[in-house]
Coordinates of C-alpha atoms and ligand atoms in Angstrom, one line a residue:
M1 CA -23.7 -22.5 19.1
H2 CA -21.1 -22.4 18.2
L3 CA -19.8 -22.4 14.9
M4 CA -18.4 -21.5 17.1
H5 CA -18.4 -23.4 14.6
E6 CA -15.8 -22.9 12.0
T7 CA -17.5 -24.9 9.6
P8 CA -20.4 -26.2 11.2
A9 CA -17.7 -28.4 11.5
E10 CA -17.0 -26.0 14.2
Q11 CA -19.9 -26.4 16.2
G12 CA -17.9 -29.0 17.8
M13 CA -19.9 -30.7 20.4
D14 CA -18.6 -33.2 22.8
T15 CA -19.8 -36.3 24.6
G16 CA -19.1 -39.5 26.3
L17 CA -20.3 -42.4 28.2
L18 CA -23.2 -44.6 28.4
H19 CA -25.3 -45.9 31.1
E20 CA -26.7 -49.3 31.3
K21 CA -30.1 -48.1 31.7
Y22 CA -31.2 -46.2 28.7
N23 CA -34.1 -47.7 27.2
V24 CA -36.6 -47.2 24.9
F25 CA -39.2 -49.7 24.2
E26 CA -42.0 -48.0 26.1
R27 CA -43.3 -45.1 24.1
N28 CA -42.8 -41.8 25.9
P29 CA -46.2 -40.3 26.3
Q30 CA -44.8 -36.9 25.9
A31 CA -43.0 -37.8 22.7
S32 CA -43.9 -35.3 20.1
S33 CA -44.2 -35.9 16.4
A34 CA -45.8 -33.6 13.8
P35 CA -48.8 -31.7 15.1
E36 CA -52.0 -33.6 14.7
D37 CA -53.7 -30.9 12.7
V38 CA -51.1 -31.3 9.9
R39 CA -52.7 -34.6 9.0
T40 CA -56.1 -33.9 7.8
S41 CA -57.6 -36.3 5.3
S42 CA -58.0 -39.9 6.3
A43 CA -55.8 -41.0 3.3
S44 CA -53.1 -38.8 4.4
K45 CA -53.6 -40.1 7.9
E46 CA -53.0 -43.6 6.6
R47 CA -49.9 -42.5 4.8
S48 CA -48.7 -40.8 7.9
S49 CA -49.3 -43.8 10.1
A50 CA -47.5 -46.1 7.6
A51 CA -44.7 -43.6 7.5
E52 CA -44.6 -43.4 11.2
D53 CA -44.5 -47.2 11.4
L54 CA -41.5 -47.2 9.1
R55 CA -39.9 -44.5 11.0
D56 CA -40.5 -46.3 14.3
L57 CA -39.2 -49.5 12.8
R58 CA -36.0 -47.7 11.7
L59 CA -35.6 -46.1 15.0
L60 CA -36.3 -49.2 16.8
K61 CA -33.6 -51.0 14.9
I62 CA -31.1 -48.3 15.6
L63 CA -32.0 -48.2 19.3
M64 CA -31.8 -52.0 19.5
R65 CA -28.4 -51.8 17.9
L66 CA -27.4 -49.3 20.5
S67 CA -28.9 -51.5 23.2
S68 CA -27.3 -54.7 22.0
I69 CA -24.0 -53.0 22.3
R70 CA -24.9 -52.1 25.8
F71 CA -25.9 -55.6 26.6
E72 CA -22.3 -56.7 26.2
R73 CA -21.4 -54.6 29.1
L74 CA -23.9 -56.0 31.5
D75 CA -22.1 -58.4 33.8
A76 CA -25.2 -60.0 35.1
L77 CA -26.8 -60.7 31.7
P78 CA -26.2 -63.4 29.2
T79 CA -24.6 -60.9 26.9
L80 CA -23.8 -62.0 23.3
P81 CA -26.2 -64.9 23.3
A82 CA -29.0 -62.6 24.4
T83 CA -28.2 -60.2 21.5
G84 CA -28.2 -63.1 19.1
I85 CA -31.5 -64.4 20.3
V86 CA -32.9 -60.9 20.0
Y87 CA -31.9 -60.6 16.4
L88 CA -33.1 -64.1 15.6
L89 CA -36.5 -63.4 17.1
I90 CA -36.8 -60.1 15.2
G91 CA -37.2 -62.1 12.0
I92 CA -39.8 -64.5 13.4
F93 CA -41.8 -63.4 16.4
P94 CA -41.9 -59.6 16.7
I95 CA -44.2 -59.9 19.7
S96 CA -41.8 -62.2 21.5
V97 CA -39.1 -59.6 20.8
G98 CA -41.1 -57.1 22.6
V99 CA -41.6 -59.4 25.6
L100 CA -38.0 -60.5 25.7
L101 CA -36.8 -57.0 25.4
S102 CA -39.1 -55.8 28.1
L103 CA -37.7 -58.5 30.4
L104 CA -34.2 -57.5 29.5
V105 CA -35.0 -53.8 29.9
Y106 CA -36.6 -54.5 33.3
H107 CA -33.5 -56.5 34.3
M108 CA -31.2 -53.7 33.1
S109 CA -33.2 -51.1 34.9
T110 CA -32.7 -52.9 38.2
Q111 CA -28.9 -52.6 37.7
K112 CA -27.6 -49.6 39.5
M113 CA -24.6 -47.6 38.5
E114 CA -24.7 -45.0 41.2
T115 CA -21.3 -43.5 41.7
S116 CA -19.3 -41.4 39.4
Q117 CA -16.5 -44.0 39.7
E118 CA -18.8 -46.5 38.1
V119 CA -19.8 -44.1 35.4
N120 CA -16.1 -43.4 34.7
A121 CA -15.3 -47.1 34.6
A122 CA -18.1 -47.6 32.2
M123 CA -16.8 -44.8 30.0
K124 CA -13.4 -46.4 29.8
S125 CA -14.8 -49.8 28.9
N126 CA -14.8 -50.8 25.3
Y127 CA -17.8 -50.3 23.3
D128 CA -18.4 -49.7 19.6
R129 CA -18.8 -46.0 19.7
E130 CA -18.3 -45.7 16.0
S131 CA -21.2 -48.0 15.3
E132 CA -23.4 -46.2 17.7
L133 CA -22.6 -42.9 16.1
K134 CA -23.1 -44.2 12.6
A135 CA -26.4 -45.8 13.5
F136 CA -27.5 -42.5 15.0
D137 CA -26.3 -40.4 12.1
D138 CA -27.8 -42.9 9.6
S139 CA -31.2 -42.4 11.2
K140 CA -31.1 -38.7 10.1
S141 CA -33.7 -38.2 12.8
G142 CA -31.4 -36.5 15.2
V143 CA -31.8 -36.2 18.9
K144 CA -35.5 -35.5 18.4
G145 CA -35.9 -38.9 16.7
L146 CA -34.5 -40.6 19.8
V147 CA -36.9 -38.7 22.1
D148 CA -39.9 -39.4 19.8
A149 CA -39.1 -43.1 19.9
G150 CA -39.5 -42.9 23.7
L151 CA -35.9 -43.2 24.7
L152 CA -35.6 -43.2 28.5
K153 CA -31.9 -43.5 28.9
I154 CA -29.5 -41.5 26.7
P155 CA -26.9 -43.2 24.5
R156 CA -23.4 -43.4 25.8
F157 CA -21.9 -41.1 23.3
F158 CA -23.9 -38.2 24.8
I159 CA -22.6 -38.7 28.2
H160 CA -20.0 -36.4 29.6
D161 CA -17.1 -37.5 31.7
R162 CA -17.4 -34.5 34.0
P163 CA -20.3 -33.9 36.4
I164 CA -22.6 -31.2 35.1
I165 CA -24.6 -29.0 37.4
N166 CA -27.8 -29.0 35.4
D167 CA -30.3 -26.9 37.2
P168 CA -30.3 -23.4 35.6
N169 CA -31.5 -22.0 38.9
S170 CA -28.5 -23.3 40.7
S171 CA -25.8 -21.4 38.9
S172 CA -23.3 -20.6 41.6
T173 CA -23.7 -16.9 41.2
Q174 CA -26.8 -14.7 41.0
V175 CA -25.3 -12.0 39.0
D176 CA -26.8 -11.1 35.6
I177 CA -25.1 -10.2 32.4
P178 CA -25.5 -6.5 31.4
V179 CA -28.7 -5.5 29.7
I180 CA -28.4 -2.5 27.4
D181 CA -31.3 -0.4 26.3
L182 CA -30.6 0.8 22.7
K183 CA -33.3 3.5 22.9
G184 CA -35.0 4.7 26.1
T185 CA -33.6 7.9 27.5
N186 CA -30.0 6.8 27.2
V187 CA -27.7 9.2 25.5
R188 CA -25.4 7.6 22.9
A189 CA -22.3 8.1 25.0
E190 CA -23.9 6.1 27.8
I191 CA -24.9 3.3 25.5
V192 CA -21.4 3.2 24.0
E193 CA -19.9 3.1 27.5
N194 CA -22.2 0.2 28.5
V195 CA -21.2 -1.7 25.3
R196 CA -17.5 -1.1 26.0
H197 CA -17.8 -2.3 29.6
A198 CA -19.8 -5.4 28.7
S199 CA -17.6 -6.4 25.8
E200 CA -14.4 -6.0 27.8
T201 CA -15.5 -7.7 31.0
W202 CA -18.3 -10.1 30.1
G203 CA -18.1 -10.7 26.3
F204 CA -21.9 -11.0 26.5
F205 CA -24.8 -8.5 26.9
Q206 CA -28.5 -8.5 26.2
I207 CA -30.1 -5.7 24.2
I208 CA -33.6 -4.4 24.5
N209 CA -35.4 -1.8 22.3
H210 CA -33.3 -3.1 19.4
G211 CA -36.0 -2.4 16.8
I212 CA -36.8 -5.9 15.6
P213 CA -40.6 -6.3 15.9
N214 CA -41.9 -8.9 18.3
R215 CA -43.9 -10.5 15.6
V216 CA -40.7 -11.2 13.7
L217 CA -39.0 -12.7 16.8
D218 CA -42.0 -14.9 17.5
E219 CA -42.4 -16.1 14.0
M220 CA -38.7 -16.9 13.8
I221 CA -38.9 -19.1 16.9
D222 CA -42.1 -20.7 15.6
A223 CA -40.5 -21.5 12.3
V224 CA -37.5 -23.2 13.9
R225 CA -39.9 -25.2 16.0
G226 CA -42.0 -25.9 12.9
F227 CA -38.9 -27.1 10.9
H228 CA -37.7 -29.5 13.6
E229 CA -41.2 -30.8 14.4
M230 CA -42.3 -31.5 10.8
E231 CA -42.8 -35.0 9.6
T232 CA -39.5 -36.9 9.8
E233 CA -39.9 -38.1 6.2
E234 CA -39.9 -34.5 5.0
K235 CA -37.2 -33.3 7.4
I236 CA -34.6 -36.0 6.7
K237 CA -34.4 -34.7 3.1
Y238 CA -32.5 -31.8 4.5
Y239 CA -30.2 -33.9 6.8
S240 CA -26.6 -33.6 5.5
R241 CA -22.9 -33.5 6.6
D242 CA -22.0 -31.7 3.4
Y243 CA -21.1 -28.4 4.9
Q244 CA -20.8 -26.7 1.5
K245 CA -24.6 -26.6 1.3
R246 CA -26.3 -23.3 1.9
F247 CA -29.1 -24.9 3.9
F248 CA -29.0 -28.2 5.8
Y249 CA -30.0 -29.8 9.0
V250 CA -27.8 -32.0 11.2
S251 CA -27.4 -33.2 14.7
N252 CA -24.0 -32.4 16.2
F253 CA -21.7 -30.8 13.6
H254 CA -18.8 -32.5 15.3
L255 CA -20.4 -35.9 16.0
F256 CA -17.5 -37.9 14.9
T257 CA -14.7 -36.0 16.6
G258 CA -14.4 -38.1 19.7
E259 CA -15.9 -35.7 22.3
A260 CA -19.3 -36.2 23.9
A261 CA -22.2 -35.3 21.6
S262 CA -24.7 -32.6 22.7
W263 CA -28.4 -33.0 23.1
N264 CA -29.6 -30.8 20.2
D265 CA -30.4 -30.7 16.5
S266 CA -29.7 -27.6 14.3
F267 CA -30.4 -26.3 10.8
L268 CA -27.9 -24.0 9.2
S269 CA -28.7 -21.4 6.6
V270 CA -26.1 -19.2 4.9
M271 CA -27.7 -15.7 4.5
A272 CA -24.9 -13.4 3.4
P273 CA -23.0 -12.3 1.4
K274 CA -25.2 -14.1 -1.1
P275 CA -28.7 -14.4 0.2
P276 CA -30.4 -17.7 -0.7
Q277 CA -33.0 -18.0 -3.4
S278 CA -36.3 -18.5 -1.7
E279 CA -36.6 -22.0 -3.3
E280 CA -33.4 -23.1 -1.6
L281 CA -35.1 -22.9 1.8
P282 CA -37.7 -25.2 3.3
P283 CA -41.2 -23.7 2.8
I284 CA -41.9 -23.8 6.5
C285 CA -39.2 -21.3 7.4
R286 CA -38.3 -19.6 4.2
D287 CA -40.1 -16.3 4.4
I288 CA -39.4 -15.5 8.0
L289 CA -35.7 -16.6 7.7
I290 CA -35.3 -14.0 4.9
E291 CA -37.2 -11.3 6.8
Y292 CA -35.5 -12.0 10.1
S293 CA -32.0 -12.0 8.5
D294 CA -32.7 -8.6 6.9
H295 CA -33.5 -7.2 10.3
I296 CA -30.4 -8.9 11.8
M297 CA -28.1 -7.5 9.1
K298 CA -29.4 -4.0 9.9
L299 CA -29.1 -4.5 13.7
G300 CA -25.6 -6.0 13.1
S301 CA -24.5 -2.7 11.5
T302 CA -25.9 -0.7 14.5
I303 CA -24.0 -3.0 16.9
L304 CA -20.8 -2.7 14.9
E305 CA -21.1 1.1 15.1
L306 CA -21.4 0.9 18.8
L307 CA -18.6 -1.6 19.1
S308 CA -16.3 0.6 16.9
E309 CA -17.0 3.7 19.0
A310 CA -16.5 1.6 22.2
L311 CA -13.0 0.9 20.8
G312 CA -12.4 4.6 20.3
L313 CA -12.6 4.2 16.5
K314 CA -14.8 5.8 13.8
P315 CA -18.3 4.3 13.8
N316 CA -17.8 2.6 10.4
H317 CA -14.4 1.2 11.3
L318 CA -15.4 -2.4 12.0
E319 CA -17.8 -2.6 9.1
S320 CA -15.1 -1.3 6.7
L321 CA -13.0 -4.3 7.7
G322 CA -15.7 -6.7 6.4
V323 CA -16.8 -7.8 9.8
A324 CA -20.5 -7.9 8.8
Q325 CA -20.1 -9.2 5.2
G326 CA -20.9 -12.8 6.1
L327 CA -23.9 -14.1 8.0
F328 CA -25.3 -17.6 8.7
V329 CA -28.2 -18.6 10.9
L330 CA -28.5 -21.7 13.1
G331 CA -31.9 -22.8 14.2
H332 CA -31.4 -24.9 17.3
Y333 CA -33.8 -27.4 18.7
Y334 CA -33.1 -28.9 22.2
P335 CA -35.4 -31.8 22.8
P336 CA -36.3 -32.6 26.3
C337 CA -33.7 -34.9 27.8
P338 CA -34.5 -37.9 30.0
Q339 CA -31.1 -37.6 31.8
P340 CA -30.1 -34.0 31.6
E341 CA -27.5 -34.4 34.4
L342 CA -25.4 -36.6 32.1
T343 CA -25.1 -34.4 29.1
L344 CA -25.3 -30.8 27.7
G345 CA -27.6 -29.1 25.2
T346 CA -24.6 -27.4 23.7
N347 CA -21.0 -28.1 24.8
N348 CA -18.7 -25.5 26.3
H349 CA -17.3 -23.4 23.4
T350 CA -16.6 -20.0 22.1
D351 CA -18.1 -18.7 18.9
A352 CA -15.7 -18.6 16.0
G353 CA -16.7 -15.5 14.0
F354 CA -16.8 -11.8 14.9
F355 CA -20.0 -11.6 16.9
T356 CA -23.3 -13.4 17.4
I357 CA -26.8 -12.2 18.0
L358 CA -28.9 -14.9 19.7
L359 CA -32.7 -15.1 20.0
Q360 CA -33.7 -17.6 22.7
D361 CA -37.1 -18.7 23.9
L362 CA -38.1 -18.3 27.6
L363 CA -36.9 -21.7 28.9
G364 CA -33.4 -20.7 29.8
G365 CA -30.4 -22.9 29.9
L366 CA -27.7 -20.7 28.3
Q367 CA -24.8 -20.1 30.7
I368 CA -21.5 -18.2 30.3
L369 CA -18.3 -18.7 32.1
H370 CA -17.6 -15.5 34.0
Q371 CA -14.8 -15.3 36.6
N372 CA -14.7 -19.0 36.6
E373 CA -18.4 -19.4 37.5
W374 CA -21.2 -20.4 35.3
V375 CA -23.7 -17.5 35.0
N376 CA -27.2 -17.9 33.6
V377 CA -28.2 -15.7 30.7
S378 CA -31.7 -15.4 31.9
P379 CA -34.2 -15.0 29.1
I380 CA -35.8 -11.6 28.9
P381 CA -38.9 -11.4 26.7
E382 CA -38.1 -9.7 23.4
A383 CA -34.5 -9.2 24.2
L384 CA -31.6 -10.4 22.1
V385 CA -28.3 -11.7 23.4
V386 CA -25.1 -10.3 21.8
N387 CA -21.7 -11.9 22.2
I388 CA -18.2 -11.2 21.1
A389 CA -16.6 -14.1 19.2
D390 CA -13.0 -15.2 18.6
L391 CA -12.2 -13.1 15.5
L392 CA -13.3 -9.9 17.2
Q393 CA -11.1 -10.7 20.2
L394 CA -8.3 -11.2 17.7
I395 CA -8.7 -8.0 15.8
T396 CA -9.3 -6.0 19.0
N397 CA -6.0 -7.3 20.3
D398 CA -7.7 -8.9 23.3
K399 CA -9.6 -5.8 24.3
F400 CA -13.0 -7.5 23.7
K401 CA -13.4 -10.9 25.1
S402 CA -14.8 -14.0 23.4
V403 CA -16.2 -15.9 26.4
H404 CA -17.0 -19.6 26.8
H405 CA -20.6 -20.6 27.0
R406 CA -22.8 -23.7 27.0
V407 CA -26.4 -24.7 27.1
L408 CA -27.8 -27.1 29.7
A409 CA -29.9 -30.1 28.7
Q410 CA -33.3 -30.0 30.4
K411 CA -36.4 -32.2 31.0
G412 CA -39.7 -30.7 30.2
K413 CA -40.3 -28.9 26.9
P414 CA -38.1 -28.5 23.8
R415 CA -36.0 -25.3 23.9
I416 CA -35.6 -23.2 20.7
S417 CA -32.9 -20.7 19.9
V418 CA -31.7 -18.9 16.8
G419 CA -28.1 -17.9 16.5
S420 CA -27.0 -15.3 13.9
F421 CA -23.3 -15.6 13.3
F422 CA -21.4 -12.7 11.7
R423 CA -18.6 -14.2 9.6
P424 CA -18.4 -15.6 6.1
F425 CA -19.3 -19.2 6.1
N426 CA -17.6 -20.5 2.9
E427 CA -17.4 -17.8 0.3
G428 CA -14.2 -15.7 0.3
I429 CA -12.8 -17.1 3.4
E430 CA -9.2 -17.2 2.0
S431 CA -9.1 -13.7 0.7
I432 CA -9.3 -11.4 3.7
I433 CA -6.4 -11.1 6.2
Y434 CA -7.2 -10.6 9.8
R435 CA -4.8 -9.0 12.3
P436 CA -5.1 -6.7 15.3
I437 CA -6.3 -3.3 14.4
K438 CA -3.3 -1.0 14.3
E439 CA -5.0 1.8 16.3
L440 CA -5.3 -0.7 19.2
V441 CA -1.7 -1.8 19.2
S442 CA 0.9 0.3 21.1
E443 CA 4.0 0.0 23.2
E444 CA 1.8 -0.6 26.3
N445 CA -0.5 -3.0 24.2
P446 CA 1.9 -4.9 22.0
C447 CA 0.4 -7.0 19.2
V448 CA -0.9 -10.3 20.6
Y449 CA -1.8 -12.1 17.4
R450 CA -0.1 -12.7 14.0
D451 CA -1.9 -12.3 10.7
T452 CA -4.3 -15.0 9.6
N453 CA -7.1 -15.5 7.1
L454 CA -10.4 -17.2 7.8
K455 CA -9.5 -20.4 6.1
E456 CA -6.4 -20.9 8.1
Y457 CA -8.2 -19.8 11.2
V458 CA -10.9 -22.3 10.7
T459 CA -8.6 -25.2 9.9
L460 CA -6.3 -24.5 12.9
R461 CA -9.3 -24.0 15.1
N462 CA -10.7 -27.3 14.1
K463 CA -7.4 -28.9 15.2
A464 CA -7.0 -26.9 18.4
V465 CA -10.7 -27.3 19.3
G466 CA -11.9 -24.2 21.0
M467 CA -14.2 -26.1 23.2
N468 CA -14.2 -27.2 26.8
G469 CA -12.4 -24.3 28.2
R470 CA -9.5 -24.3 25.8
S471 CA -8.8 -21.2 23.8
A472 CA -9.2 -21.4 20.1
L473 CA -7.0 -18.4 19.7
A474 CA -3.9 -19.9 21.2
P475 CA -2.3 -21.0 17.9
F476 CA -2.5 -17.4 16.6
K477 CA -0.7 -15.8 19.5
V478 CA 2.6 -14.1 18.6
E479 CA 3.9 -15.9 21.7
S480 CA 3.2 -19.3 20.3
M481 CA 5.4 -18.5 17.2
K482 CA 8.4 -18.2 19.5
V483 CA 8.0 -21.7 20.9
Ligands
AKG501 O1 -28.8 -22.0 22.1 C1 -28.2 -21.2 22.7 O2 -28.7 -20.5 23.6 C2 -26.7 -20.9 22.4 C3 -26.2 -21.7 21.2 C4 -24.8 -21.3 20.9 O3 -24.0 -21.0 21.8 C5 -24.3 -21.4 19.5 O4 -25.0 -21.8 18.6 O5 -23.1 -21.0 19.3
FE2_502 FE1 -22.2 -20.1 20.9

């Protein structure tokens, strides 16, 4: 997603406004927690159910806090007194709370906020966004925690101020991004030509016959699902906003930046240049994460050779610039969303590094902005998606394009994807200077970008915010120095 994401800080997601009607207090029958078979003995069942109660209580408190803020906006409700009574009753008559809240929820759900004008008006109204964000972050349970608690209306900070066409089948164009067969009968020159065309015009392509065994792809997807669906008490140990860590899980790297949040949780694992010790990784995904990353590093080298040749350079040119020395992996989990038309799974962004290899399950939802239209990246079994990221656009002097993309939120099942991002995450980010490759600069193609290093790039990118259609590369343009 985006780290796109400079520091995961980069994953910059956005969000916005709340609706009256999200609520909660009815358990969502589809809500998933850890698989039943994880809990075997009756003792562990009791522990689990006590833990679940605690978790539910914590979530309930958070959700009530979110709701109580909402009550203040409801014209027809006795607002602050209602909230006060609710809190009073929590201490004394939990059952009454349930009844009272049910009545309030029923009343709220009869309130209609149909038009986008009303939605926009609600967005502008005052509400304590900071408190809502903090309550959500403190829960460490992510978006999945909200869904597990049975949330029926999404919190305001997830709501976007622009309408979102959310049906992946309704993308305005039926074109597909290029699919490149890395083996088959294709001669190398043909593959290189396809890579050149895709990188120059689409910034995205899918590859088949890439050599990573299906078993590895399937196990990787399962491990990401396994991590996000493990017992909350286990999972929250990894929740962190300390982006110096080599493995952590978080919801929305840019939660507090002021833009609308996105409907997903992610883990991040730094895999190169220094691979993690096995014990640094959670047992549920450790072995496959290491095996998968080994494959991805090798595939990355193959892709870099093709990209180098597609630029008319020697096959090892890009690799010799250190383009594949850093790798981190994001394991994304997009829980089903009760109001997918109001938010996004991943906000519109470009990726920050050199290039990304993405493994997605078969649910779909990834879209790229091509000639001003959102185009679906339709899942192809066993394929991987490759996209050019910002730094590769910079060093190719705009020959290859880093393209905006997003993921739709969806009802139904959780979506899983695994992004492998080629760029150093923390280590060595000050030492290497990036600038357009001199062989790609000429009188007809003057140098578009000034020199930068990764640290400066990440810092400026964070300020410029390469999301929502804006270019993260603008501050590095030679042009911008003249202004
Ligand atoms: O989940 C996806 O399909 C894409 C995520 C993405 O764009 C990213 O992590 O940068
Ligand atoms: Fe991305």
